[in-house]
Short mmCIF file of C-alpha atoms in Angstrom, two decimals:
data_model
loop_
_atom_site.label_atom_id
_atom_site.label_comp_id
_atom_site.label_asym_id
_atom_site.label_seq_id
_atom_site.Cartn_x
_atom_site.Cartn_y
_atom_site.Cartn_z
CA MET D 1 -73.57 145.04 32.81
CA GLN D 2 -71.71 146.72 29.96
CA ASN D 3 -69.18 149.42 30.84
CA LEU D 4 -69.70 152.37 28.52
CA ASN D 5 -67.58 154.80 26.56
CA TYR D 6 -67.69 158.49 27.43
CA ILE D 7 -68.51 160.18 24.13
CA ALA D 8 -69.09 163.93 23.76
CA GLY D 9 -69.93 164.17 27.46
CA GLU D 10 -72.32 161.18 27.63
CA TRP D 11 -71.90 157.55 28.72
CA VAL D 12 -72.93 155.50 25.69
CA SER D 13 -72.70 151.92 24.42
CA GLY D 14 -70.68 151.07 21.34
CA SER D 15 -70.90 149.07 18.16
CA SER D 16 -69.73 145.92 19.98
CA GLU D 17 -68.26 144.83 23.30
CA ILE D 18 -65.38 142.78 24.69
CA GLU D 19 -64.87 140.71 27.83
CA ASN D 20 -62.22 141.61 30.38
CA ARG D 21 -61.00 138.70 32.53
CA ASN D 22 -58.70 138.54 35.51
CA PRO D 23 -55.29 137.11 34.41
CA SER D 24 -54.90 135.69 37.94
CA ASP D 25 -58.18 133.77 37.62
CA LEU D 26 -59.74 133.42 34.19
CA SER D 27 -63.09 132.42 35.73
CA ASP D 28 -63.34 135.96 37.15
CA LEU D 29 -65.07 138.25 34.65
CA VAL D 30 -64.09 141.83 35.46
CA GLY D 31 -66.74 143.13 33.06
CA THR D 32 -67.77 143.72 29.47
CA PHE D 33 -66.68 146.92 27.81
CA ALA D 34 -68.11 148.90 24.90
CA GLN D 35 -66.10 149.34 21.73
CA ALA D 36 -66.48 152.75 20.12
CA SER D 37 -67.54 153.19 16.50
CA SER D 38 -66.04 155.55 13.93
CA ASP D 39 -69.16 157.74 14.02
CA GLN D 40 -68.81 158.13 17.77
CA LEU D 41 -65.19 159.16 17.34
CA VAL D 42 -66.20 161.94 14.94
CA ALA D 43 -68.88 163.18 17.34
CA THR D 44 -66.53 163.29 20.31
CA LEU D 45 -63.80 165.11 18.36
CA ASP D 46 -66.24 167.83 17.31
CA GLN D 47 -67.43 168.28 20.89
CA ALA D 48 -63.86 168.24 22.22
CA ARG D 49 -62.96 171.24 20.10
CA ARG D 50 -65.85 173.26 21.52
CA ALA D 51 -65.10 172.12 25.06
CA GLN D 52 -61.42 173.00 24.74
CA ALA D 53 -62.16 176.63 23.89
CA GLU D 54 -64.44 176.87 26.92
CA TRP D 55 -61.94 175.15 29.25
CA ALA D 56 -59.04 177.35 28.11
CA ALA D 57 -61.09 180.38 29.20
CA TYR D 58 -61.56 179.02 32.76
CA GLY D 59 -59.70 180.93 35.47
CA LEU D 60 -56.48 179.45 36.79
CA GLU D 61 -57.88 178.59 40.21
CA ARG D 62 -60.95 176.98 38.68
CA LYS D 63 -58.71 174.66 36.66
CA GLN D 64 -56.53 174.05 39.71
CA ASN D 65 -59.55 173.01 41.78
CA VAL D 66 -60.59 170.47 39.14
CA LEU D 67 -57.20 168.78 38.99
CA MET D 68 -56.81 168.84 42.77
CA ALA D 69 -60.23 167.21 43.23
CA ILE D 70 -59.36 164.42 40.77
CA GLY D 71 -56.01 163.75 42.43
CA ASN D 72 -57.37 163.79 45.97
CA GLU D 73 -60.17 161.38 45.12
CA MET D 74 -57.77 158.97 43.44
CA MET D 75 -55.45 158.97 46.44
CA ALA D 76 -58.37 158.54 48.84
CA ARG D 77 -59.65 155.58 46.79
CA ALA D 78 -56.24 153.98 46.16
CA GLU D 79 -57.20 150.78 47.97
CA GLU D 80 -60.41 150.30 45.96
CA LEU D 81 -59.08 151.38 42.57
CA GLY D 82 -55.74 149.66 43.13
CA THR D 83 -57.58 146.41 43.79
CA LEU D 84 -59.48 146.84 40.52
CA LEU D 85 -56.23 147.57 38.68
CA SER D 86 -54.47 144.52 40.09
CA ARG D 87 -57.49 142.37 39.35
CA GLU D 88 -57.53 143.25 35.65
CA GLU D 89 -53.80 143.74 35.00
CA GLY D 90 -52.20 141.16 37.30
CA LYS D 91 -49.65 143.18 39.28
CA PRO D 92 -49.47 142.50 43.03
CA LEU D 93 -51.98 144.48 45.08
CA ALA D 94 -49.35 146.66 46.78
CA GLU D 95 -48.13 147.75 43.34
CA GLY D 96 -51.70 148.36 42.14
CA LYS D 97 -52.51 150.56 45.11
CA GLY D 98 -49.19 152.37 44.77
CA GLU D 99 -49.85 153.06 41.10
CA VAL D 100 -53.25 154.62 41.75
CA PHE D 101 -51.85 156.77 44.55
CA ARG D 102 -49.01 157.93 42.31
CA ALA D 103 -51.52 158.69 39.55
CA GLY D 104 -53.36 160.94 41.99
CA GLN D 105 -50.09 162.74 42.70
CA PHE D 106 -49.71 163.56 39.01
CA PHE D 107 -53.02 165.40 39.16
CA THR D 108 -52.19 167.29 42.36
CA TYR D 109 -48.76 168.22 40.98
CA TYR D 110 -50.29 169.63 37.80
CA ALA D 111 -53.00 171.32 39.84
CA ALA D 112 -50.21 173.42 41.34
CA GLU D 113 -48.69 173.93 37.89
CA CYS D 114 -51.94 175.62 36.81
CA LEU D 115 -50.80 178.63 38.84
CA ARG D 116 -47.19 178.56 37.63
CA GLN D 117 -47.75 179.23 33.94
CA ILE D 118 -45.48 182.24 33.85
CA GLY D 119 -44.24 183.56 30.52
CA GLU D 120 -41.25 185.72 29.61
CA ASN D 121 -40.79 189.28 28.50
CA ALA D 122 -38.00 191.08 26.74
CA ASP D 123 -37.11 194.33 25.06
CA SER D 124 -36.92 194.27 21.30
CA VAL D 125 -33.76 195.11 19.40
CA ARG D 126 -35.92 197.88 17.97
CA ASP D 127 -36.66 200.98 20.04
CA GLY D 128 -40.05 201.37 21.66
CA ILE D 129 -41.11 197.72 21.28
CA GLU D 130 -41.70 195.19 24.04
CA ILE D 131 -41.92 191.42 23.61
CA ASP D 132 -44.24 189.04 25.45
CA VAL D 133 -43.65 185.26 25.20
CA ARG D 134 -46.26 182.89 26.56
CA ARG D 135 -47.54 179.35 26.15
CA GLU D 136 -51.04 178.55 24.92
CA PRO D 137 -52.93 175.22 24.68
CA VAL D 138 -52.08 173.04 21.71
CA GLY D 139 -55.79 172.08 21.29
CA THR D 140 -57.24 168.57 21.29
CA VAL D 141 -54.83 165.86 22.42
CA ALA D 142 -55.18 162.16 21.58
CA ILE D 143 -53.82 159.99 24.38
CA ILE D 144 -53.04 156.34 23.65
CA SER D 145 -51.93 154.53 26.78
CA PRO D 146 -50.57 151.03 27.51
CA TRP D 147 -51.81 148.23 29.74
CA ASN D 148 -48.74 147.83 31.98
CA PHE D 149 -49.44 151.05 33.94
CA PRO D 150 -53.06 151.61 32.94
CA THR D 151 -53.75 154.37 35.46
CA ALA D 152 -50.37 156.02 36.03
CA THR D 153 -49.30 156.42 32.39
CA ALA D 154 -52.68 157.79 31.39
CA SER D 155 -52.64 160.20 34.34
CA TRP D 156 -49.19 161.59 33.58
CA LYS D 157 -50.57 162.47 30.14
CA ILE D 158 -54.12 163.60 31.01
CA ALA D 159 -53.11 165.77 33.98
CA PRO D 160 -50.70 168.07 32.08
CA ALA D 161 -53.00 168.13 29.07
CA LEU D 162 -55.77 169.58 31.24
CA CYS D 163 -53.39 171.77 33.24
CA TYR D 164 -52.29 173.58 30.09
CA GLY D 165 -55.84 174.06 28.77
CA ASN D 166 -56.32 171.20 26.31
CA ALA D 167 -59.13 168.76 25.56
CA VAL D 168 -58.40 165.02 25.79
CA VAL D 169 -59.58 162.05 23.71
CA TRP D 170 -58.26 158.94 25.44
CA LYS D 171 -57.96 155.47 23.91
CA PRO D 172 -56.75 153.09 26.60
CA ALA D 173 -55.32 149.63 26.02
CA ASN D 174 -58.12 147.15 25.39
CA VAL D 175 -56.58 144.68 27.85
CA THR D 176 -57.14 147.01 30.83
CA PRO D 177 -60.36 148.97 30.25
CA ALA D 178 -61.78 148.84 33.80
CA SER D 179 -59.16 151.19 35.22
CA ALA D 180 -59.85 153.61 32.35
CA VAL D 181 -63.59 153.69 33.05
CA ALA D 182 -62.89 154.26 36.76
CA LEU D 183 -60.61 157.23 36.08
CA VAL D 184 -62.94 158.86 33.56
CA GLU D 185 -65.87 158.40 35.94
CA ILE D 186 -63.97 160.55 38.46
CA ILE D 187 -63.05 163.16 35.84
CA SER D 188 -66.60 163.31 34.43
CA ARG D 189 -68.03 164.49 37.77
CA GLN D 190 -65.81 167.57 37.93
CA ASP D 191 -66.48 171.17 36.94
CA ILE D 192 -65.43 170.76 33.30
CA PRO D 193 -67.13 171.56 29.97
CA LYS D 194 -69.14 168.80 28.35
CA GLY D 195 -66.89 166.63 26.19
CA LEU D 196 -63.59 168.00 27.48
CA VAL D 197 -62.38 164.47 28.28
CA SER D 198 -63.56 161.52 26.18
CA LEU D 199 -63.03 157.79 26.60
CA VAL D 200 -63.01 155.81 23.34
CA MET D 201 -62.31 152.15 24.03
CA GLY D 202 -61.61 150.00 21.00
CA ALA D 203 -59.03 148.08 19.02
CA GLY D 204 -55.87 149.97 18.13
CA GLY D 205 -56.04 148.95 14.48
CA ALA D 206 -59.56 150.35 14.15
CA ILE D 207 -60.46 153.18 16.50
CA GLY D 208 -56.85 154.02 17.37
CA GLN D 209 -55.84 154.34 13.75
CA ARG D 210 -58.81 156.58 12.93
CA LEU D 211 -57.91 158.74 15.91
CA VAL D 212 -54.29 159.35 14.91
CA GLU D 213 -55.27 159.98 11.28
CA SER D 214 -57.83 162.64 12.18
CA PRO D 215 -57.02 166.23 11.20
CA LYS D 216 -59.12 167.30 14.22
CA ILE D 217 -56.37 166.06 16.54
CA ASN D 218 -53.67 168.62 17.31
CA ALA D 219 -51.26 166.40 19.24
CA ILE D 220 -50.78 162.70 20.00
CA SER D 221 -49.17 161.30 23.14
CA PHE D 222 -48.46 157.58 22.84
CA THR D 223 -46.84 154.94 25.01
CA GLY D 224 -46.38 151.48 23.51
CA SER D 225 -44.23 149.49 21.10
CA VAL D 226 -41.75 150.80 18.53
CA PRO D 227 -43.62 149.44 15.44
CA VAL D 228 -46.93 150.95 16.56
CA GLY D 229 -45.19 154.21 17.42
CA LYS D 230 -43.61 154.43 13.97
CA GLY D 231 -47.02 153.79 12.42
CA ILE D 232 -48.54 156.59 14.48
CA ALA D 233 -45.75 158.97 13.48
CA ALA D 234 -46.30 158.13 9.81
CA ALA D 235 -50.04 158.82 10.14
CA ALA D 236 -49.49 162.01 12.16
CA ILE D 237 -47.10 163.58 9.66
CA GLN D 238 -49.86 163.62 7.02
CA ASN D 239 -51.59 166.30 9.12
CA LEU D 240 -48.38 167.69 10.64
CA THR D 241 -49.76 166.62 14.02
CA LYS D 242 -47.44 167.05 16.99
CA VAL D 243 -46.32 163.71 18.50
CA GLN D 244 -44.78 162.54 21.76
CA MET D 245 -43.91 158.86 21.99
CA GLU D 246 -42.48 156.59 24.67
CA MET D 247 -41.72 153.19 23.17
CA GLY D 248 -39.49 150.21 23.80
CA SER D 249 -36.40 149.73 25.93
CA LYS D 250 -33.62 147.29 26.74
CA ASN D 251 -32.30 148.70 29.97
CA ALA D 252 -29.05 147.55 31.54
CA LEU D 253 -27.90 147.42 35.15
CA ALA D 254 -24.12 147.34 35.44
CA VAL D 255 -22.73 145.60 38.55
CA MET D 256 -19.12 146.49 39.29
CA ASP D 257 -16.56 144.45 41.23
CA ASP D 258 -16.64 147.03 44.06
CA ALA D 259 -20.44 146.87 44.39
CA ASP D 260 -22.34 145.92 47.51
CA LEU D 261 -23.44 142.54 46.12
CA ASP D 262 -26.50 142.13 48.33
CA LEU D 263 -27.70 145.56 47.23
CA ALA D 264 -26.93 144.70 43.59
CA VAL D 265 -28.98 141.51 43.76
CA THR D 266 -31.89 143.31 45.43
CA LEU D 267 -31.82 145.99 42.71
CA ALA D 268 -31.59 143.39 39.95
CA LEU D 269 -34.46 141.29 41.30
CA GLY D 270 -36.74 144.31 41.68
CA GLY D 271 -35.71 145.88 38.39
CA ALA D 272 -35.92 142.73 36.30
CA PHE D 273 -38.94 141.00 37.83
CA GLY D 274 -41.09 143.75 39.37
CA GLY D 275 -44.44 143.88 37.58
CA SER D 276 -43.50 140.51 36.03
CA GLY D 277 -40.92 142.35 33.94
CA GLN D 278 -43.70 144.27 32.20
CA LYS D 279 -42.13 147.69 32.62
CA CYS D 280 -40.50 149.92 30.03
CA THR D 281 -37.88 150.63 32.72
CA ALA D 282 -37.19 146.96 33.59
CA SER D 283 -33.55 145.85 33.70
CA SER D 284 -33.47 142.76 31.50
CA ARG D 285 -29.71 143.10 30.82
CA LEU D 286 -27.52 142.56 33.87
CA VAL D 287 -23.98 143.58 32.91
CA VAL D 288 -21.75 142.04 35.58
CA HIS D 289 -18.01 142.41 36.21
CA GLN D 290 -16.39 138.96 35.91
CA GLY D 291 -14.69 139.45 39.26
CA VAL D 292 -18.05 139.11 41.05
CA HIS D 293 -19.99 137.29 38.33
CA ASP D 294 -20.29 133.85 39.92
CA GLN D 295 -21.10 135.23 43.36
CA PHE D 296 -23.71 137.59 41.93
CA VAL D 297 -25.35 134.89 39.81
CA GLU D 298 -25.55 132.49 42.76
CA LYS D 299 -27.31 135.09 44.90
CA LEU D 300 -29.53 136.23 41.99
CA VAL D 301 -30.74 132.70 41.22
CA ALA D 302 -31.44 132.04 44.90
CA GLY D 303 -33.42 135.27 45.07
CA ALA D 304 -35.38 134.52 41.90
CA LYS D 305 -36.27 131.03 43.13
CA ALA D 306 -37.47 132.48 46.42
CA MET D 307 -39.86 134.98 44.83
CA LYS D 308 -43.49 134.09 45.43
CA VAL D 309 -45.54 133.89 42.23
CA GLY D 310 -49.27 133.97 42.85
CA HIS D 311 -52.69 135.57 42.52
CA ALA D 312 -52.30 139.35 42.36
CA LEU D 313 -54.71 139.91 45.24
CA GLU D 314 -53.21 137.32 47.61
CA ALA D 315 -51.10 138.50 50.52
CA GLY D 316 -47.38 137.87 50.02
CA THR D 317 -47.48 137.67 46.22
CA GLN D 318 -44.35 139.22 44.72
CA LEU D 319 -45.02 138.32 41.08
CA GLY D 320 -48.51 138.18 39.66
CA PRO D 321 -49.39 136.64 36.32
CA VAL D 322 -48.45 138.24 33.02
CA VAL D 323 -51.27 140.21 31.46
CA SER D 324 -52.59 137.88 28.75
CA GLU D 325 -52.20 134.56 26.95
CA GLN D 326 -50.57 136.34 24.01
CA GLN D 327 -47.99 137.92 26.32
CA LEU D 328 -47.30 134.58 28.01
CA ASN D 329 -46.79 132.83 24.67
CA GLU D 330 -44.40 135.57 23.52
CA ASN D 331 -42.44 135.24 26.76
CA LEU D 332 -42.11 131.46 26.43
CA ALA D 333 -41.02 131.90 22.81
CA TYR D 334 -38.13 134.05 24.05
CA VAL D 335 -37.14 131.26 26.46
CA ASP D 336 -36.97 128.88 23.49
CA LEU D 337 -35.04 131.44 21.47
CA ALA D 338 -32.50 131.87 24.27
CA ALA D 339 -31.76 128.13 24.18
CA THR D 340 -31.10 128.22 20.43
CA GLU D 341 -28.76 131.20 20.94
CA GLY D 342 -26.70 129.27 23.48
CA ALA D 343 -27.83 130.94 26.69
CA GLU D 344 -28.11 128.78 29.80
CA LEU D 345 -31.37 128.95 31.78
CA LEU D 346 -30.45 128.58 35.46
CA CYS D 347 -33.97 128.87 36.86
CA GLY D 348 -37.58 129.67 35.99
CA GLY D 349 -38.82 130.73 32.58
CA GLN D 350 -41.71 128.26 32.69
CA ARG D 351 -45.48 128.42 32.78
CA LEU D 352 -46.79 127.58 36.24
CA GLU D 353 -49.91 125.69 37.22
CA MET D 354 -51.63 127.43 40.11
CA PRO D 355 -54.85 126.86 42.12
CA THR D 356 -56.61 129.31 39.79
CA GLU D 357 -56.22 129.22 36.02
CA GLY D 358 -54.14 132.18 34.87
CA TYR D 359 -51.10 133.33 32.96
CA TYR D 360 -48.43 132.51 35.54
CA MET D 361 -44.73 132.31 34.78
CA SER D 362 -41.67 131.79 36.99
CA PRO D 363 -38.90 134.42 36.87
CA GLY D 364 -36.04 133.23 34.68
CA VAL D 365 -32.30 133.93 34.80
CA PHE D 366 -30.03 133.33 31.79
CA THR D 367 -26.24 133.21 31.93
CA GLY D 368 -23.63 132.78 29.23
CA THR D 369 -25.25 135.51 27.17
CA THR D 370 -23.63 138.06 24.90
CA ASN D 371 -24.91 141.49 24.00
CA ASP D 372 -25.44 140.54 20.34
CA MET D 373 -28.00 137.83 21.12
CA ARG D 374 -31.60 138.68 20.21
CA ILE D 375 -32.62 138.18 23.83
CA ASN D 376 -30.33 141.12 24.64
CA ARG D 377 -31.35 143.25 21.63
CA GLU D 378 -35.16 143.00 21.73
CA GLU D 379 -37.55 144.12 24.43
CA MET D 380 -39.04 140.97 25.92
CA PHE D 381 -41.46 142.53 28.45
CA ALA D 382 -41.15 139.34 30.47
CA PRO D 383 -39.87 138.19 33.88
CA LEU D 384 -36.58 137.21 32.24
CA ALA D 385 -33.11 138.55 33.01
CA CYS D 386 -29.93 137.94 31.02
CA VAL D 387 -26.50 138.15 32.68
CA ILE D 388 -23.71 139.51 30.45
CA PRO D 389 -20.16 139.13 31.88
CA VAL D 390 -17.65 141.93 31.25
CA GLY D 391 -13.97 142.38 32.07
CA GLY D 392 -14.06 145.89 33.50
CA TYR D 393 -15.79 149.27 33.76
CA GLU D 394 -15.02 150.48 30.23
CA GLU D 395 -16.40 147.30 28.70
CA ALA D 396 -19.47 147.53 30.94
CA LEU D 397 -20.19 151.08 29.77
CA HIS D 398 -19.76 150.03 26.15
CA VAL D 399 -22.22 147.13 26.56
CA VAL D 400 -24.74 149.33 28.37
CA ASN D 401 -24.67 151.82 25.49
CA ASP D 402 -24.64 149.18 22.73
CA THR D 403 -28.39 149.15 22.11
CA ASN D 404 -30.94 150.72 19.78
CA PHE D 405 -32.80 151.91 22.87
CA GLY D 406 -31.91 154.35 25.63
CA LEU D 407 -34.53 154.81 28.32
CA THR D 408 -32.83 153.94 31.62
CA ALA D 409 -29.42 152.63 32.64
CA GLY D 410 -28.03 151.85 36.07
CA ILE D 411 -24.76 151.14 37.83
CA VAL D 412 -24.05 149.56 41.19
CA THR D 413 -20.71 150.77 42.54
CA THR D 414 -19.11 152.31 45.62
CA ASN D 415 -16.55 154.14 43.45
CA LEU D 416 -17.42 157.83 43.06
CA ALA D 417 -15.32 158.24 39.93
CA ARG D 418 -17.06 155.34 38.17
CA ALA D 419 -20.49 156.54 39.29
CA THR D 420 -19.81 160.07 38.06
CA HIS D 421 -18.34 158.94 34.74
CA PHE D 422 -21.26 156.55 34.17
CA ARG D 423 -23.84 159.22 34.98
CA ARG D 424 -22.29 161.54 32.42
CA ASN D 425 -21.60 158.95 29.70
CA ALA D 426 -24.49 156.46 29.80
CA GLN D 427 -26.51 157.15 26.67
CA SER D 428 -29.97 157.01 28.19
CA GLY D 429 -32.61 159.50 29.22
CA CYS D 430 -32.58 158.34 32.85
CA VAL D 431 -29.52 157.15 34.79
CA MET D 432 -29.67 155.38 38.15
CA VAL D 433 -26.76 155.04 40.59
CA ASN D 434 -27.19 152.32 43.23
CA LEU D 435 -30.91 152.23 42.47
CA PRO D 436 -33.13 149.96 40.34
CA THR D 437 -33.57 151.00 36.71
CA ALA D 438 -37.33 151.02 37.36
CA GLY D 439 -38.68 153.82 39.52
CA THR D 440 -38.89 157.51 38.63
CA ASP D 441 -40.33 160.67 40.21
CA TYR D 442 -43.28 162.62 38.85
CA HIS D 443 -41.90 166.18 39.11
CA VAL D 444 -38.92 165.80 36.77
CA PRO D 445 -38.57 164.93 33.06
CA PHE D 446 -39.00 161.33 31.89
CA GLY D 447 -37.97 159.92 28.53
CA GLY D 448 -35.20 158.28 26.57
CA ARG D 449 -33.06 158.22 23.45
CA GLY D 450 -32.95 156.19 20.26
CA ASP D 451 -35.94 153.91 19.71
CA SER D 452 -37.15 154.52 23.26
CA SER D 453 -38.57 158.00 22.80
CA TYR D 454 -39.52 160.52 20.16
CA GLY D 455 -40.64 164.08 20.74
CA PRO D 456 -40.63 166.25 23.88
CA ARG D 457 -40.12 164.77 27.35
CA GLU D 458 -42.97 163.78 29.65
CA GLN D 459 -43.60 164.79 33.28
CA GLY D 460 -42.53 167.74 35.39
CA LYS D 461 -42.23 171.17 33.81
CA ALA D 462 -40.91 169.52 30.63
CA ALA D 463 -44.47 168.46 29.77
CA ALA D 464 -45.28 172.05 28.82
CA GLU D 465 -43.11 171.68 25.72
CA PHE D 466 -45.55 169.16 24.27
CA TYR D 467 -48.92 170.27 25.64
CA THR D 468 -48.51 173.94 24.70
CA THR D 469 -47.50 176.04 21.75
CA VAL D 470 -45.41 179.20 22.09
CA LYS D 471 -46.69 182.63 21.08
CA THR D 472 -44.33 185.62 20.77
CA ALA D 473 -46.09 188.98 20.78
CA TYR D 474 -44.49 192.30 19.80
CA ILE D 475 -46.08 195.44 21.29
CA SER D 476 -45.50 199.00 20.27
CA SER D 477 -47.41 201.19 22.73
CA GLY D 478 -46.34 204.48 21.27
CA THR D 479 -45.29 207.63 23.16
CA PRO D 480 -47.36 208.74 26.17
CA LEU D 481 -48.81 212.25 25.84
#
């Protein structure tokens, strides 16, 4: 059975279809999924504009009820939808279920925000004039989401878009379409205008490019790679379309000589290898004080070797497969590159043969690395961690900041002065103290610096900056008689 696109308020087939297979077991066909055509994209954009005007006129509580219903259903179905997510994306089942539940929380959070859209007022510098400042919907928002968090990332974009009165045209990653269909199926049953939310599955170079080039799109929210993001920005500027982009990263976790080493190793293992390293917040650079370097590496390697790699749906699996053959090949190419750069591979970094055919890879730890190696400059998106020795705190901070990216940075220390100085001087959008670099909350801003992010922050109240436009009204009421 073909899974359909949701175009202009109707489930319809496309111009072609693709297969979606389980990366844990390639014999498991998750489904076939329609690929939208350019004509369908035009039709859904026209309908989205009409639906947006109708949705913006809904009462606040009516909007709130819609978002609350979506969020509650997602949380109630976290087991079912999390299983589907893990089956198609490859992350362990506990992570899949957790992602769906968190996605539901984005909707319930923004359901509450529907009632908190409070503006400002002021007196004019001119007599007898009052000023009213409020936020209004930006219009029709194109959402382009990645495969590594197929439900959560899309939800933290769709939920605020709807909260603030916008229409949504969503192009999910073609590697993980099943989770997209499941989410839109929930949304489609709510009390919303026809065509308010559209699902246009298709290749990024075809349907995605047409979407970002369209003058009927008022804003684009994108999460993905730096090159694709720059291409989107170049297309968007032709129409002066508003953009918000979360892109690559090369996050560092600094381990100081006063750190609790067992805690540091636990944080490093989770941050570097959670989700098979396929997180924009993963800590692939481990910046370690030379005073504890050997001890830390010994414990880290033992921990990496002990991690259970297996089928995403099997009990006890800590690392599932990577998402695709292309991703696996890119990961293995970085292992080869590391050898040519002089890094020493202490464990892992190899393709694994398992009872089911899939894209399995053992977590790898490199030592003897320097911050100028390509493996420490480029985002690998792999279960690979590189240890960089440093002589002290100042050098550690310098190495952490010596990157083109700036999404998250972490430090493990029991020294309050170091922790405070690091928190204030790490050049990243998110800073973690004695916590993994991966793992953020949904009610506060998320985003980075440099090549990691461009445009307004995501999540929390900060999302209003992107999903709304400000109107300042001046009112002269005259003199009462």
